[in-house]
GROMACS .gro file of C-alpha atoms in nm:
model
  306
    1UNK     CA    1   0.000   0.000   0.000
    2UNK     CA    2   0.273   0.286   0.132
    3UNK     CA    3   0.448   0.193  -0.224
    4UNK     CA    4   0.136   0.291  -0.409
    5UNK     CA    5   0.074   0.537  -0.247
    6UNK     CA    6   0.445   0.720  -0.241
    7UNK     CA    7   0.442   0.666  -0.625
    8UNK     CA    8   0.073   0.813  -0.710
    9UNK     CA    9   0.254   1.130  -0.550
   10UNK     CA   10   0.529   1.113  -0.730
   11UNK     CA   11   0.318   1.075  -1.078
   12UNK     CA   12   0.202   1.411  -1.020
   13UNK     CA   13   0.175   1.589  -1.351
   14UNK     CA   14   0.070   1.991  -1.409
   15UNK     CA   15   0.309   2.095  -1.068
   16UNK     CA   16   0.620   2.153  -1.255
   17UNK     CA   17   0.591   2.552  -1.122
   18UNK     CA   18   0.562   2.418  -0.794
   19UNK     CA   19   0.802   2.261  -0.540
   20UNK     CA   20   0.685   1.994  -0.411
   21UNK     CA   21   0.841   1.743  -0.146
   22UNK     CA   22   0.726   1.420  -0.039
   23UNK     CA   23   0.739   1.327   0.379
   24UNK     CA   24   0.660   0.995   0.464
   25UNK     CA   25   0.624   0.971   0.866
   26UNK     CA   26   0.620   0.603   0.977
   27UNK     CA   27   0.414   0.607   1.296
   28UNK     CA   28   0.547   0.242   1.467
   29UNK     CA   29   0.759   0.152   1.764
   30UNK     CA   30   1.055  -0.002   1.580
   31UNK     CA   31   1.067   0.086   1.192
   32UNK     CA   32   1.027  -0.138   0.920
   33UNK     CA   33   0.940   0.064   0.618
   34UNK     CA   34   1.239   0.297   0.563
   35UNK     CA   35   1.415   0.032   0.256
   36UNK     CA   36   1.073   0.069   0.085
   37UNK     CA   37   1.015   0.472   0.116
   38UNK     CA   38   1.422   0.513   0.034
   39UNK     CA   39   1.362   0.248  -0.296
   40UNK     CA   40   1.040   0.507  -0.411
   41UNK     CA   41   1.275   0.803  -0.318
   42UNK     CA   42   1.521   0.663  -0.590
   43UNK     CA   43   1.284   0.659  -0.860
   44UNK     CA   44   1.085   0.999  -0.746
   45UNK     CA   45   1.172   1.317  -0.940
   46UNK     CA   46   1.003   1.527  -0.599
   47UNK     CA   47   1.206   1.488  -0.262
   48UNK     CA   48   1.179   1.239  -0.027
   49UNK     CA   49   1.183   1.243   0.323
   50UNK     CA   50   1.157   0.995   0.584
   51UNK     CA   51   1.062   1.033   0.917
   52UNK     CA   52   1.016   0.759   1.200
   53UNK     CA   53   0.773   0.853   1.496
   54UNK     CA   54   0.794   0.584   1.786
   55UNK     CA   55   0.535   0.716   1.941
   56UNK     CA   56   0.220   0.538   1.890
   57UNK     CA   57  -0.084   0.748   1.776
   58UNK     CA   58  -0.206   0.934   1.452
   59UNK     CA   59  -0.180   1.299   1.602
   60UNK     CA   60   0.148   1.227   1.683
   61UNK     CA   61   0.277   1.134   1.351
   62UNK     CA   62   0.067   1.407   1.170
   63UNK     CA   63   0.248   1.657   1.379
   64UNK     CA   64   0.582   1.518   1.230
   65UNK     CA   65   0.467   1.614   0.935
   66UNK     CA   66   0.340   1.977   1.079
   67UNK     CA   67   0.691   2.053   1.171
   68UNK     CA   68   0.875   1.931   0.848
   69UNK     CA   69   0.656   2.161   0.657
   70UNK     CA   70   0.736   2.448   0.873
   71UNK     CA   71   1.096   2.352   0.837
   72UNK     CA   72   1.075   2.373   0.494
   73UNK     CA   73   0.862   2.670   0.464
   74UNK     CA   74   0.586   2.497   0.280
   75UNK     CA   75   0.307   2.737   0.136
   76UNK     CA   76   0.083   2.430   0.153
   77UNK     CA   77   0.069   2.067   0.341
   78UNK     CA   78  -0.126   1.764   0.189
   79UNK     CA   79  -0.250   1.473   0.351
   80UNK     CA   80  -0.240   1.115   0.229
   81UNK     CA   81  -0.228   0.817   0.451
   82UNK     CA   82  -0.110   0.473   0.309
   83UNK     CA   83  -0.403   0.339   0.173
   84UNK     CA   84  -0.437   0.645  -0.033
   85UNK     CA   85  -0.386   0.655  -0.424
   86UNK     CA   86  -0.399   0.990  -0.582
   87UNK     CA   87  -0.487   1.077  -0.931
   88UNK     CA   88  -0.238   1.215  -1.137
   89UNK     CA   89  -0.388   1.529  -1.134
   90UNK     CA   90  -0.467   1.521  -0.752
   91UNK     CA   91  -0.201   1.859  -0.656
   92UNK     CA   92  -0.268   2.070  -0.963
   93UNK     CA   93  -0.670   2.064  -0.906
   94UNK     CA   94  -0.650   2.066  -0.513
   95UNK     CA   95  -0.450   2.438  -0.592
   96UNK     CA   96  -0.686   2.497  -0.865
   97UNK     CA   97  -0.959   2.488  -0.653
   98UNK     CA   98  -0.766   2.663  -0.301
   99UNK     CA   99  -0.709   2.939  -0.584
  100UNK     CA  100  -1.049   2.940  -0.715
  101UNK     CA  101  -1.251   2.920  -0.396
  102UNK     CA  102  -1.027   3.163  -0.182
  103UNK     CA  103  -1.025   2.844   0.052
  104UNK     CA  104  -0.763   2.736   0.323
  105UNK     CA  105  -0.874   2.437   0.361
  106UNK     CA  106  -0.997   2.169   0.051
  107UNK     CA  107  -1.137   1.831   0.096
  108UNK     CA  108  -1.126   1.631  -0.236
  109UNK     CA  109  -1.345   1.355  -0.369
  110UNK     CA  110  -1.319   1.061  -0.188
  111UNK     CA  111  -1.341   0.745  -0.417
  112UNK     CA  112  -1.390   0.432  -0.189
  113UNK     CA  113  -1.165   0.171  -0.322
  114UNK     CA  114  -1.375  -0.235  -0.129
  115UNK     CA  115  -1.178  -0.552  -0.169
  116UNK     CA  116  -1.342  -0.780  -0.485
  117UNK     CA  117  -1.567  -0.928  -0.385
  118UNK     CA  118  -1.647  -0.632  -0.124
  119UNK     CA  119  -1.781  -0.784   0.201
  120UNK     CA  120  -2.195  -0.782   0.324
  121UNK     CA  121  -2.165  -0.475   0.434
  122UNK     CA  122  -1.986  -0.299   0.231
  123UNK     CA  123  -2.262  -0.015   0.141
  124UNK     CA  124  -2.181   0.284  -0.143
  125UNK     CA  125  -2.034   0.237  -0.478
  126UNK     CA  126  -1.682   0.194  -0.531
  127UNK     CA  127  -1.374   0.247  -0.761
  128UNK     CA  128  -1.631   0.534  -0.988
  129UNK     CA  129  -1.360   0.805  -1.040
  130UNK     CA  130  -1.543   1.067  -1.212
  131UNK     CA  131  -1.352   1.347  -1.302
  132UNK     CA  132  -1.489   1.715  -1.348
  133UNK     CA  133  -1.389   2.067  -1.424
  134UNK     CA  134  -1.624   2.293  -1.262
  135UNK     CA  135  -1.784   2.255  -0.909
  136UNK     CA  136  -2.165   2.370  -0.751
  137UNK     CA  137  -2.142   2.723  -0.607
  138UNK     CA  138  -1.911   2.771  -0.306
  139UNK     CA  139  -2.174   2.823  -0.068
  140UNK     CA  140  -2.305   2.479  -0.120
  141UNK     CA  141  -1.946   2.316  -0.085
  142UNK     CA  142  -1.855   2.530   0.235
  143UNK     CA  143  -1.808   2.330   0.515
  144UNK     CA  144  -1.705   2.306   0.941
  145UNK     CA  145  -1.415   2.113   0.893
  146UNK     CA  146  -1.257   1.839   0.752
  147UNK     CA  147  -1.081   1.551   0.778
  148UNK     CA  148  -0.746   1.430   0.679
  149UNK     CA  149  -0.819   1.178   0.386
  150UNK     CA  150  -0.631   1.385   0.074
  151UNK     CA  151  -0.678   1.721   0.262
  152UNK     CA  152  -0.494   2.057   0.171
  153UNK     CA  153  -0.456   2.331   0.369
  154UNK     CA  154  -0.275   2.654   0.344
  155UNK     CA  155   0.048   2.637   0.641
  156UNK     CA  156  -0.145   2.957   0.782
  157UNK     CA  157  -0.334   2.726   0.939
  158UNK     CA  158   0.035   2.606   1.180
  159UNK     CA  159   0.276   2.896   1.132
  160UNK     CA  160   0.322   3.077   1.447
  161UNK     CA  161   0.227   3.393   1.314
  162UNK     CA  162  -0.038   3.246   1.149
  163UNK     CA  163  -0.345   3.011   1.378
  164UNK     CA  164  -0.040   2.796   1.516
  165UNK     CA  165  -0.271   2.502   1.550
  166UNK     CA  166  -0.167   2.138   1.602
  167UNK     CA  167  -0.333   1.764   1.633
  168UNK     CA  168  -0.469   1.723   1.972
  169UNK     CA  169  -0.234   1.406   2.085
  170UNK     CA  170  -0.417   1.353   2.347
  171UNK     CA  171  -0.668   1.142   2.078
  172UNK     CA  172  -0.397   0.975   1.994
  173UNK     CA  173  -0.597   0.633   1.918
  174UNK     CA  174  -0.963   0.770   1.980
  175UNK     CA  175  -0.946   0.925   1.584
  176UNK     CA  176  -1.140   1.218   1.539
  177UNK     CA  177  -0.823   1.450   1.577
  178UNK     CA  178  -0.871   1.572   1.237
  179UNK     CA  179  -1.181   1.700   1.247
  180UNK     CA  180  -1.091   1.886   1.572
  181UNK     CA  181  -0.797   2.026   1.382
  182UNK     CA  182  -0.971   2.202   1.054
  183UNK     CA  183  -1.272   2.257   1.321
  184UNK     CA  184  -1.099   2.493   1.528
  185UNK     CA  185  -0.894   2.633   1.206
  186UNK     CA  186  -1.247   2.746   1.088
  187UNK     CA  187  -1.345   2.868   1.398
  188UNK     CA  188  -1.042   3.099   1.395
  189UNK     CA  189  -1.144   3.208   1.032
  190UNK     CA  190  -1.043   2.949   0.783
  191UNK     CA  191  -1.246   2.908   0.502
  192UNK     CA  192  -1.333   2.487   0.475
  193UNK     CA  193  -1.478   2.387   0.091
  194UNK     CA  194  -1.491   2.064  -0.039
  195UNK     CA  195  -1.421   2.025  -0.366
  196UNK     CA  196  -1.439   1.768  -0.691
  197UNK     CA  197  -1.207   1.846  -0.906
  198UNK     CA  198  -0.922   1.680  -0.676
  199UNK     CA  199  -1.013   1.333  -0.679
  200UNK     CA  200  -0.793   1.079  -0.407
  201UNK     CA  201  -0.886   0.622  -0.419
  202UNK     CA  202  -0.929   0.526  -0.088
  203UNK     CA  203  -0.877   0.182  -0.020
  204UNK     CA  204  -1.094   0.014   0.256
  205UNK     CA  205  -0.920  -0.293   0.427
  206UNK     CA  206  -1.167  -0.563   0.460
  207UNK     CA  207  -1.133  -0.607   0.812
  208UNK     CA  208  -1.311  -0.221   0.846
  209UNK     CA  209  -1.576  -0.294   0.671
  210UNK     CA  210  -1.731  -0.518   0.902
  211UNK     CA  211  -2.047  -0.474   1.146
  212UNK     CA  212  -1.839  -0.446   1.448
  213UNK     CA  213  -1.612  -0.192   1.343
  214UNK     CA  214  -1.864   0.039   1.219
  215UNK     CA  215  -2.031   0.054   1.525
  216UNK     CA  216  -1.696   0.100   1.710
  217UNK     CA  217  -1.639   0.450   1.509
  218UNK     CA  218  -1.994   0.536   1.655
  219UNK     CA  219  -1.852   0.463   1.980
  220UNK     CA  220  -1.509   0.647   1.955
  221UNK     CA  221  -1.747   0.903   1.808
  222UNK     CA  222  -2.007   0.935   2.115
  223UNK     CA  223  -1.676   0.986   2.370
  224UNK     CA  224  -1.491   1.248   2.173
  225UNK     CA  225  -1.835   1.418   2.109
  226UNK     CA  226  -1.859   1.447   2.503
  227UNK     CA  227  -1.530   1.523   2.540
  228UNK     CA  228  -1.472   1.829   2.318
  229UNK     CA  229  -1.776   2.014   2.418
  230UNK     CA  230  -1.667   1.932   2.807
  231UNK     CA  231  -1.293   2.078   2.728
  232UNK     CA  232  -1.442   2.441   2.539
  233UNK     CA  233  -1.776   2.505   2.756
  234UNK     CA  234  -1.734   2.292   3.126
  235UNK     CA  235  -1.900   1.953   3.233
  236UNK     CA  236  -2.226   2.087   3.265
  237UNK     CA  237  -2.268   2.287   2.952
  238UNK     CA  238  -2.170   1.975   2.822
  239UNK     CA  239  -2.417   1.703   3.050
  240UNK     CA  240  -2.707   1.936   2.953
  241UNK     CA  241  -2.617   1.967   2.547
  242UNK     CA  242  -2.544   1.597   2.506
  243UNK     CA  243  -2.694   1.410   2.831
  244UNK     CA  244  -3.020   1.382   2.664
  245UNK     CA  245  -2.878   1.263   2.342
  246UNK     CA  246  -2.812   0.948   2.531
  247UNK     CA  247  -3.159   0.798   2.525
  248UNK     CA  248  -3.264   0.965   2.206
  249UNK     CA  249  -3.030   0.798   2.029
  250UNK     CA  250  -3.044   0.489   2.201
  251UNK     CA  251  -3.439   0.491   2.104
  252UNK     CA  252  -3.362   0.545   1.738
  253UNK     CA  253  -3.120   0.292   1.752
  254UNK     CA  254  -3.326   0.003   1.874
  255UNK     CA  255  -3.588   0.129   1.640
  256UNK     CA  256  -3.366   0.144   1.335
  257UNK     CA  257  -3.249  -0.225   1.416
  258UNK     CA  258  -3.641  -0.341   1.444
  259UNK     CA  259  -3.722  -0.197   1.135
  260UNK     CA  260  -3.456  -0.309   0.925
  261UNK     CA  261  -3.534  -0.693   0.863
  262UNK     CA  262  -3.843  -0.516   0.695
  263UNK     CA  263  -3.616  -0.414   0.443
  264UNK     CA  264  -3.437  -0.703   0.387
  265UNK     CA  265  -3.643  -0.889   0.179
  266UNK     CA  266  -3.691  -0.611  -0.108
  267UNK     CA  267  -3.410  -0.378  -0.069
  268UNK     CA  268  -3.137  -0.492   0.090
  269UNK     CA  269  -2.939  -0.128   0.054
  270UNK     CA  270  -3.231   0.034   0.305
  271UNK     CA  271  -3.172  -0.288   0.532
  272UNK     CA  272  -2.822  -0.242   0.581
  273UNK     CA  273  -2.857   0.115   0.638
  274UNK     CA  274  -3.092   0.071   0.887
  275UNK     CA  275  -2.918  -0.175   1.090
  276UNK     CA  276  -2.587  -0.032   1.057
  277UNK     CA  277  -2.711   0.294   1.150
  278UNK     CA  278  -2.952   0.144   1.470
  279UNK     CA  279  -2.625  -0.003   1.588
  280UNK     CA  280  -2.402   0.301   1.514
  281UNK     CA  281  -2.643   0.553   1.715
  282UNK     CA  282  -2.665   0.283   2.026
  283UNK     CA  283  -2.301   0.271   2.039
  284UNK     CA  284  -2.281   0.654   1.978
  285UNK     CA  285  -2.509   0.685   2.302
  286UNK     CA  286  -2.283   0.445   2.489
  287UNK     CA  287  -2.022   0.674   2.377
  288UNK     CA  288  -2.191   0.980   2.526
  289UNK     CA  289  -2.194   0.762   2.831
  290UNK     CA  290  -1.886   0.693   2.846
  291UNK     CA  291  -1.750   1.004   2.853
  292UNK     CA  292  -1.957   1.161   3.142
  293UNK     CA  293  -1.761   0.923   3.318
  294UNK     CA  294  -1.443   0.976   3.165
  295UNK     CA  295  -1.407   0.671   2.954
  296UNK     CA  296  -1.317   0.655   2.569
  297UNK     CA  297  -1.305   0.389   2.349
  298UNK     CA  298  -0.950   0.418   2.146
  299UNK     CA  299  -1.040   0.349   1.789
  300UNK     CA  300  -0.727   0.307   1.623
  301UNK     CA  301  -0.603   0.095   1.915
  302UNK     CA  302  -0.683  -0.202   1.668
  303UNK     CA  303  -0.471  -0.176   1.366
  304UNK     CA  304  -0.655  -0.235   1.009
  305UNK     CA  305  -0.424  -0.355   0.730
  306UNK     CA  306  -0.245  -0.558   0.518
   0.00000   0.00000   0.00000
């Protein structure tokens, strides 16, 4: 995957204005990747970097990358994680569109990449690149953050001058440090847009695209939920915003699960929605739960991959 990935970047074409460097942060106790990102780096016509971050979590690692750019006072930072594959013209639109829209921060399309045959619940269509040259009106595309999957953002967003903002490494395996990141950059001013014209594969690993672990994200989800609005506004702001939440969404859950064998024998898209969805807003208000009491379910703490 991380030798796909490395290369899509380095296929960039329509960037030859631009310089553009390649940092490849591997985020593992010991390191075990550096011969393949140094055999990539060989046949790259960008720079390479490599980077090894020991310390286990995805805010940690993305903060790596954070201070390389600022080291090598980058105009812009782009996100890819391993599983990514980017389309050849993936940088040239992303700044088309940055330069179009006024935007600091761009979120591409996402094409969902399943494994063949894609597992039961594997819901959405996948591998459709579609590629476009004009977008809807910004103020349909704005948006209150982002997340990290083949983001760009302008380094305003971390120079010291600038917002100075960094991943939250205290989420280190709970996810959701992303969103936190472009959510605060566009509560300091940033202008958020998704965009099609960029266009980023994203290959699913079987083993996250079962029941199980789509519920789990609702229940990562629930505690950080909790947990952010009980950091900015105090426990009780917090208890009386999202307290209640608990037992709505625990009643829509069990409802969504009854319903959905209803489905099933006619449309099996509506039936998988509905019982992934009852399960997801259960474990959402477990979440919720959770975090009154200071507990979070870590996410990432399982590792899905090849």
């Amino acid at each position: 995957m991380l030798e796909r990935c490395i290369r899509s970047v380095a296929a960039q074409t329509g960037v030859d204005s631009h310089d553009v460097r390649i940092v490849v942060v591997e985020n593992d106790t010991a390191p075990a990747c550096k011969a393949i990102v140094e055999a990539c780096a060989a046949a790259s016509h960008f720079p390479v970097r490599y980077i090894h971050e020991p310390r286990r979590g995805i805010p940690m690692a993305r903060n790596r990358v954070l201070d390389a750019a600022l080291a090598m006072n980058a105009d812009h930072v782009v996100f890819l994680d391993d599983d990514q594959v980017a389309h050849p013209t993936f940088l040239a639109k992303h700044l088309d569109a940055a330069r179009r829209d006024g935007a600091d921060v761009v979120q591409p399309h996402i094409v969902p990449i399943f494994p063949d045959p894609p597992p039961f619940w594997a819901t959405g269509d996948t591998g459709v690149v579609e590629l476009v040259e004009t977008d809807t009106p910004l103020s349909e595309r704005l948006r209150g953050s982002a997340g990290t999957c083949g983001v760009m953002f302008s380094a305003r967003l971390i120079r010291p001058e600038g917002m100075a903002l960094r991943f939250d490494e205290r989420l280190a395996l709970a996810g959701g440090e992303d969103t936190d990141f472009f959510a605060r950059a566009r509560s300091k001013g940033a202008v958020v847009a998704w965009s099609r014209l960029p266009v980023v594969m994203d290959e699913v690993h079987r083993s996250r695209l079962t029941y199980r672990r789509y519920v789990a994200r609702g229940l990562a989800h629930g505690g950080r939920k909790f947990a952010h609005y009980r950091e900015t506004k105090g426990f009780g702001a917090a208890l009386r915003k999202h307290g209640p939440e608990v037992a709505s969404r625990f009643v829509r859950g069990v409802l969504q699960l009854i319903v959905a064998p209803l489905f099933a024998p006619f449309d099996m898209r509506r039936f998988k929605f509905s019982a992934l969805e009852g399960g997801r807003n259960i474990a959402i208000a477990a979440g919720v739960l959770g975090a009154i009491f200071s507990l979070q379910y870590e996410y990432y703490r399982q590792i899905d991959g090849y």
